[in-house]
Coordinates of C-alpha atoms and ligand atoms in Angstrom, one line a residue:
M24 CA 11.9 -24.1 1.1
L25 CA 13.4 -21.4 3.3
D26 CA 16.8 -21.6 1.8
A27 CA 16.7 -18.5 -0.4
L28 CA 16.0 -15.9 2.3
P29 CA 17.4 -12.3 2.1
A30 CA 19.3 -10.5 4.9
E31 CA 17.0 -7.5 4.6
V32 CA 13.5 -6.5 3.5
S33 CA 11.9 -3.1 2.9
I34 CA 8.5 -2.3 4.2
C35 CA 6.2 0.4 2.9
E36 CA 3.8 1.3 5.7
V37 CA 0.4 2.2 4.3
S38 CA -1.7 2.6 7.4
P39 CA -2.2 6.4 7.2
R40 CA -3.5 6.0 3.7
D41 CA -4.9 2.5 3.1
G42 CA -5.9 2.3 6.7
L43 CA -7.5 5.6 7.4
Q44 CA -9.2 5.9 4.0
N45 CA -11.5 3.2 5.2
E46 CA -12.5 4.6 8.6
A47 CA -16.2 5.5 8.9
A48 CA -15.4 9.1 9.9
P49 CA -12.4 11.3 9.1
L50 CA -9.8 11.3 11.9
P51 CA -8.7 14.7 13.4
L52 CA -5.4 15.9 11.9
A53 CA -3.8 15.8 15.3
D54 CA -4.5 12.1 15.7
K55 CA -3.1 11.3 12.2
V56 CA 0.1 13.2 13.2
T57 CA 0.4 11.3 16.5
L58 CA 0.0 7.9 14.6
I59 CA 2.6 8.9 11.9
R60 CA 5.1 10.1 14.6
A61 CA 4.8 6.8 16.3
L62 CA 5.4 4.9 13.1
L63 CA 8.5 7.1 12.5
A64 CA 9.7 6.4 16.0
A65 CA 9.4 2.7 15.3
G66 CA 11.9 3.1 12.5
L67 CA 9.7 2.9 9.4
K68 CA 11.4 4.8 6.6
R69 CA 8.7 4.6 3.8
I70 CA 5.3 5.7 4.8
E71 CA 2.3 6.3 2.5
L72 CA 0.7 9.3 4.2
T73 CA -2.4 10.2 2.3
S74 CA -4.0 10.6 -1.1
F75 CA -4.6 13.5 -3.4
V76 CA -7.9 12.0 -4.6
S77 CA -11.3 13.6 -4.8
P78 CA -12.4 14.6 -1.3
R79 CA -15.9 13.7 -2.4
W80 CA -14.8 10.1 -3.0
I81 CA -12.5 9.8 0.0
P82 CA -13.4 12.5 2.6
Q83 CA -11.2 10.7 5.2
L84 CA -8.1 12.0 3.4
A85 CA -9.4 15.5 2.4
D86 CA -6.8 17.1 4.7
A87 CA -3.8 15.8 2.6
E88 CA -2.2 19.2 2.1
E89 CA -2.6 20.2 5.8
L90 CA -1.1 16.9 6.9
I91 CA 1.9 17.2 4.7
R92 CA 2.5 20.9 5.7
T93 CA 2.2 19.9 9.4
L94 CA 4.6 17.0 9.2
P95 CA 7.5 17.3 6.7
A96 CA 9.5 14.1 6.0
P97 CA 12.4 13.7 8.4
E98 CA 15.9 13.2 6.9
G99 CA 16.1 9.7 5.4
V100 CA 12.4 9.1 5.3
T101 CA 10.2 8.9 2.2
F102 CA 6.6 10.1 2.5
S103 CA 4.3 9.3 -0.4
A104 CA 0.7 9.9 -1.5
L105 CA -1.7 8.4 -4.0
V106 CA -2.4 10.5 -7.1
P107 CA -5.2 9.5 -9.5
N108 CA -5.0 12.2 -12.2
A109 CA -3.5 15.6 -13.2
T110 CA -5.4 17.5 -10.6
G111 CA -3.9 15.2 -7.9
L112 CA -0.4 15.8 -9.3
E113 CA -1.0 19.6 -9.2
R114 CA -1.9 19.3 -5.6
A115 CA 1.1 17.1 -4.8
L116 CA 3.5 19.5 -6.6
R117 CA 2.0 22.6 -4.9
V118 CA 2.4 21.2 -1.4
G119 CA 5.6 19.3 -2.0
I120 CA 6.1 15.6 -1.5
G121 CA 9.0 13.3 -2.5
E122 CA 7.0 10.4 -3.9
I123 CA 3.6 9.7 -5.4
A124 CA 1.8 6.5 -6.4
V125 CA -0.6 6.0 -9.3
F126 CA -3.1 3.2 -9.0
L127 CA -5.5 1.2 -11.1
S128 CA -7.0 -2.3 -11.1
A129 CA -6.4 -5.4 -13.2
S130 CA -10.2 -5.8 -13.5
E131 CA -12.4 -3.3 -15.3
T132 CA -15.3 -3.3 -12.9
H133 CA -13.2 -2.5 -9.8
N134 CA -11.3 0.1 -11.7
K135 CA -14.5 1.8 -12.8
K136 CA -16.0 1.7 -9.2
N137 CA -12.7 3.0 -7.7
T138 CA -11.7 5.7 -10.2
N139 CA -14.7 6.1 -12.6
K140 CA -12.5 5.1 -15.5
S141 CA -11.8 2.1 -17.7
I142 CA -8.3 0.6 -17.4
E143 CA -7.3 2.2 -20.7
Q144 CA -8.6 5.6 -19.5
S145 CA -6.5 5.2 -16.3
L146 CA -3.4 4.4 -18.3
E147 CA -4.1 7.4 -20.6
T148 CA -4.5 9.6 -17.5
F149 CA -1.2 8.3 -16.1
R150 CA 0.5 9.4 -19.3
E151 CA -0.4 13.0 -18.2
V152 CA 0.8 12.3 -14.6
V153 CA 3.9 10.2 -14.5
P154 CA 6.2 12.1 -17.1
P155 CA 5.6 15.5 -15.5
A156 CA 6.0 14.1 -12.1
R157 CA 9.3 12.6 -13.1
A158 CA 10.4 15.8 -14.7
A159 CA 9.6 17.6 -11.4
G160 CA 11.9 15.2 -9.6
L161 CA 9.3 13.0 -7.9
R162 CA 9.7 9.3 -7.5
V163 CA 6.6 7.5 -8.8
R164 CA 5.3 4.1 -7.6
A165 CA 2.3 2.3 -9.0
Y166 CA -0.3 -0.1 -7.8
V167 CA -2.1 -2.8 -9.7
S168 CA -5.1 -3.9 -7.6
T169 CA -7.3 -7.0 -7.7
V170 CA -4.5 -9.2 -9.2
W171 CA -5.6 -12.2 -7.1
G172 CA -9.3 -11.6 -7.6
C173 CA -12.0 -9.0 -8.1
P174 CA -15.0 -8.4 -5.8
Y175 CA -17.2 -7.9 -8.9
E176 CA -15.7 -10.1 -11.6
G177 CA -14.1 -13.0 -9.6
A178 CA -11.1 -14.4 -11.4
V179 CA -8.7 -11.9 -13.0
S180 CA -6.5 -12.4 -16.1
M181 CA -2.9 -12.6 -15.1
T182 CA -1.9 -11.7 -18.7
R183 CA -3.9 -8.5 -18.4
A184 CA -2.3 -7.7 -15.0
L185 CA 1.2 -8.2 -16.5
E186 CA 0.4 -6.0 -19.5
I187 CA -0.7 -3.2 -17.1
A188 CA 2.4 -3.6 -15.0
R189 CA 4.6 -3.4 -18.1
A190 CA 2.8 -0.3 -19.2
L191 CA 3.3 1.4 -15.8
L192 CA 7.1 0.5 -15.7
A193 CA 7.4 1.8 -19.3
L194 CA 6.0 5.1 -18.0
D195 CA 9.0 5.2 -15.6
C196 CA 7.3 4.2 -12.4
Y197 CA 10.1 2.7 -10.3
Q198 CA 8.1 -0.1 -8.8
V199 CA 4.7 -1.8 -9.2
S200 CA 3.0 -3.1 -6.1
L201 CA 0.7 -6.0 -6.9
G202 CA -2.4 -6.0 -4.7
D203 CA -4.6 -8.7 -3.4
T204 CA -7.1 -6.0 -2.6
I205 CA -9.8 -8.3 -1.1
G206 CA -7.5 -10.9 0.4
V207 CA -8.5 -14.0 -1.6
G208 CA -5.0 -15.2 -2.5
T209 CA -3.5 -18.5 -1.4
P210 CA 0.2 -19.5 -1.6
A211 CA -0.1 -21.7 -4.7
Q212 CA -1.8 -18.8 -6.6
T213 CA 0.8 -16.4 -5.3
K214 CA 3.6 -18.7 -6.5
Q215 CA 2.0 -18.7 -10.0
I216 CA 1.5 -15.0 -10.1
V217 CA 4.9 -13.9 -8.7
T218 CA 6.7 -16.5 -10.9
A219 CA 5.0 -15.1 -14.0
F220 CA 5.8 -11.5 -13.1
L221 CA 9.4 -12.3 -12.3
A222 CA 9.9 -14.0 -15.6
E223 CA 9.5 -10.5 -17.2
I224 CA 10.2 -7.9 -14.4
P225 CA 13.2 -7.7 -12.1
A226 CA 12.3 -8.3 -8.4
A227 CA 13.4 -4.8 -7.4
Q228 CA 10.6 -3.4 -9.5
L229 CA 7.9 -5.5 -7.8
A230 CA 6.3 -5.2 -4.4
L231 CA 3.5 -7.2 -2.8
H232 CA 0.5 -5.7 -1.2
F233 CA -1.7 -8.2 0.7
H234 CA -4.9 -7.6 2.5
D235 CA -5.4 -10.1 5.3
T236 CA -9.1 -10.7 4.9
R237 CA -8.9 -14.5 5.1
G238 CA -5.6 -14.9 7.1
T239 CA -3.4 -15.8 4.1
A240 CA -1.4 -12.6 3.8
L241 CA 1.6 -13.7 5.7
A242 CA 1.8 -17.1 3.9
N243 CA 1.6 -15.2 0.6
C244 CA 4.4 -12.9 1.7
L245 CA 6.6 -15.9 2.6
V246 CA 6.1 -17.3 -0.9
G247 CA 7.0 -13.9 -2.4
L248 CA 10.1 -13.7 -0.2
E249 CA 11.2 -17.2 -1.3
L250 CA 10.8 -16.2 -4.9
G251 CA 12.9 -13.1 -4.5
I252 CA 10.6 -10.2 -3.7
R253 CA 12.1 -7.8 -1.1
D254 CA 9.4 -5.1 -0.9
F255 CA 6.2 -5.6 1.1
D256 CA 3.4 -3.2 2.0
A257 CA 1.8 -3.5 5.4
S258 CA -0.4 -1.5 7.8
V259 CA 0.1 -1.2 11.5
A260 CA -2.2 -3.5 13.6
G261 CA -4.0 -4.5 10.3
L262 CA -5.8 -1.2 9.9
G263 CA -7.5 -0.7 6.6
G264 CA -9.4 -1.8 3.5
C265 CA -10.6 -0.3 0.3
P266 CA -13.9 1.6 0.4
Y267 CA -14.7 0.6 -3.2
A268 CA -14.0 -3.1 -2.7
P269 CA -16.7 -4.7 -0.6
G270 CA -15.3 -7.2 1.8
A271 CA -11.8 -5.8 1.8
A272 CA -10.4 -6.0 5.3
G273 CA -7.2 -4.5 6.6
N274 CA -3.8 -5.0 5.1
L275 CA -1.3 -7.5 6.5
A276 CA -0.4 -6.1 9.9
T277 CA 3.1 -4.7 9.9
E278 CA 3.8 -6.2 13.4
D279 CA 3.0 -9.7 12.0
L280 CA 5.3 -9.2 9.1
V281 CA 8.1 -7.8 11.2
F282 CA 7.7 -10.5 13.8
M283 CA 8.0 -13.2 11.2
L284 CA 10.9 -11.6 9.4
H285 CA 12.9 -10.9 12.5
G286 CA 12.2 -14.4 13.7
M287 CA 13.9 -15.7 10.5
G288 CA 16.9 -13.4 11.0
I289 CA 15.8 -10.9 8.3
R290 CA 16.4 -7.2 9.1
T291 CA 13.7 -4.6 8.6
G292 CA 15.1 -1.6 10.4
V293 CA 12.0 -1.5 12.6
D294 CA 11.9 -1.8 16.4
L295 CA 9.1 -4.3 17.1
D296 CA 8.3 -3.0 20.6
L297 CA 7.9 0.6 19.3
L298 CA 5.8 -0.7 16.4
I299 CA 3.5 -2.5 18.8
E300 CA 3.3 0.8 20.7
A301 CA 2.3 2.5 17.4
G302 CA -0.4 -0.2 16.9
R303 CA -1.8 0.7 20.3
I304 CA -1.9 4.3 19.3
A305 CA -3.7 3.3 16.0
E306 CA -6.3 1.5 18.0
T307 CA -6.8 4.4 20.4
V308 CA -7.2 7.0 17.6
V309 CA -9.7 4.9 15.6
G310 CA -11.5 3.9 18.7
R311 CA -12.1 0.2 18.0
P312 CA -10.1 -3.1 18.3
L313 CA -7.7 -3.8 15.5
P314 CA -7.1 -7.3 14.1
G315 CA -3.3 -7.7 13.9
K316 CA -2.2 -11.0 15.6
V317 CA 1.0 -9.6 17.2
H318 CA -0.9 -6.4 18.0
Q319 CA -3.3 -8.6 20.1
A320 CA -0.8 -11.1 21.5
G321 CA 2.3 -8.9 22.0
Q322 CA 5.9 -10.2 22.0
P323 CA 6.2 -13.7 23.3
K324 CA 7.2 -14.1 26.9
L325 CA 9.0 -17.4 26.9
R326 CA 10.0 -19.2 30.2
G327 CA 13.7 -19.1 30.9
V328 CA 14.3 -16.4 28.3
Ligands
LIG16 P1 -14.6 11.8 -11.1 O1 -15.8 12.2 -10.3 O2 -14.7 11.0 -12.3 O3 -13.7 13.1 -11.4 O4 -13.6 11.0 -10.1 P2 -13.7 14.2 -12.5 O5 -12.4 14.3 -13.2 O6 -15.0 14.1 -13.4 O7 -13.9 15.5 -11.6 C1 -15.1 15.7 -10.8 C2 -14.7 16.7 -9.7 O8 -13.7 16.2 -8.9 C3 -14.2 18.1 -10.2 O9 -14.6 19.1 -9.3 C4 -12.7 17.9 -10.1 O10 -12.0 19.1 -9.9 C5 -12.6 17.1 -8.8 P3 -15.8 20.1 -9.6 O11 -15.4 20.7 -11.0 O12 -17.0 19.2 -9.8 O13 -15.9 20.9 -8.4 N1 -11.4 16.3 -8.8 C6 -10.5 16.3 -7.8 N2 -10.4 17.0 -6.6 C7 -9.3 16.9 -5.9 N3 -8.3 16.0 -6.2 C8 -8.4 15.3 -7.3 C9 -9.5 15.4 -8.1 N4 -9.8 14.9 -9.3 C10 -11.0 15.4 -9.7 N5 -7.3 14.5 -7.6 C11 -11.4 10.3 -9.4 C12 -12.4 10.5 -10.6 C13 -10.3 9.5 -9.9 C14 -10.9 11.7 -9.0 C15 -12.2 9.7 -8.2 O14 -12.7 8.5 -8.7 C16 -11.3 9.3 -7.1 O15 -10.8 10.2 -6.4 N6 -11.0 8.1 -6.8 C17 -10.1 7.6 -5.7 C18 -10.7 6.4 -5.0 C19 -9.7 6.0 -4.0 O16 -8.9 6.7 -3.5 N7 -9.8 4.6 -3.7 C20 -8.9 4.0 -2.7 C21 -7.5 3.9 -3.1 S1 -7.1 2.5 -4.2 C22 -6.8 1.2 -3.1 O17 -7.2 1.4 -1.9 C23 -6.1 0.0 -3.5 C24 -4.7 0.0 -3.1 O18 -4.5 0.0 -1.7 C25 -4.0 -1.3 -3.6 C26 -4.8 -2.6 -3.3 O19 -5.2 -2.8 -2.1 O20 -5.0 -3.4 -4.2 C27 -3.9 1.1 -3.7
LIG17 MG1 -4.8 -1.7 -0.4

């Protein structure tokens, strides 16, 4: 335990998308821009900004084009956005963004509730999205949701999740982010899932996306880290959830992940003080307390240090 740790880890900050998609009311554009600028100031280099999904389904992100036009990606930073179908890709190409992410679930019911499609129909749709996106020079990431459990079906087949991940990589997605969408995973299950995926897929093509609904996200990350995963998704102050997954709370808080990694001597490129500041801004703009542990407790002030 703890003897196979890397020197560096890459974080994909998902709060502007996974966080704000779940807010009861859409946030003003200016508040989104303030939050994203604070995340950039903290040193985050990969930020999922928004989604080109149906504004009827996710009104909170209906300003995707306006946001991207207002805030072009600074040098060395990748901004990405979710794309569910060809209409979403057209929108992404029209406004211009460096990276998109396609998404589907490992369980049929969640996929249907989230995208109005069966898993096969989603994969079929991505055959119309990923190749043209790649031809246009975009990087394409992919999410597989509900790998640890589905809010409607309970246990999920790992074989099915692996099949889906393989299909996404075969389409030329550069990475598949495995989601514990409703935060039901525990470390032993994470070991089983990540080990099975790593037997077939190189670590660089996998990321982990934990929601911290039951407080196990960081423990699950540690297991992934030990097994060789170097890419983790997180959301500042633990903002977020999935509107089509009842019971899904916020993602693992980015501050909690960074605090743990830095404490173990692992670099992230993020300044934790500035990240805590970004978390305070997130709390101000959403107007309610956010659950992240480091967000609430701050940096430790140890006697004699
Ligand atoms: P649908 O209603 O079946 O769509 O929704 P449709 O193809 O039948 O079209 C209906 C209307 O929507 C048409 O307009 C389309 O043009 C329009 P009309 O002719 O009626 O005026 N439309 C669009 N408009 C703008 N942008 C688009 C678009 N597509 C169609 N891209 C659809 C199907 C997939 C669009 C819908 O179900 C949808 O947008 N779903 C997205 C839901 C979502 O964003 N969920 C949260 C993200 S996933 C998540 O959080 C999990 C994750 O974090 C990982 C994890 O935690 O595990 C990633
Ligand atoms: Mg999520």
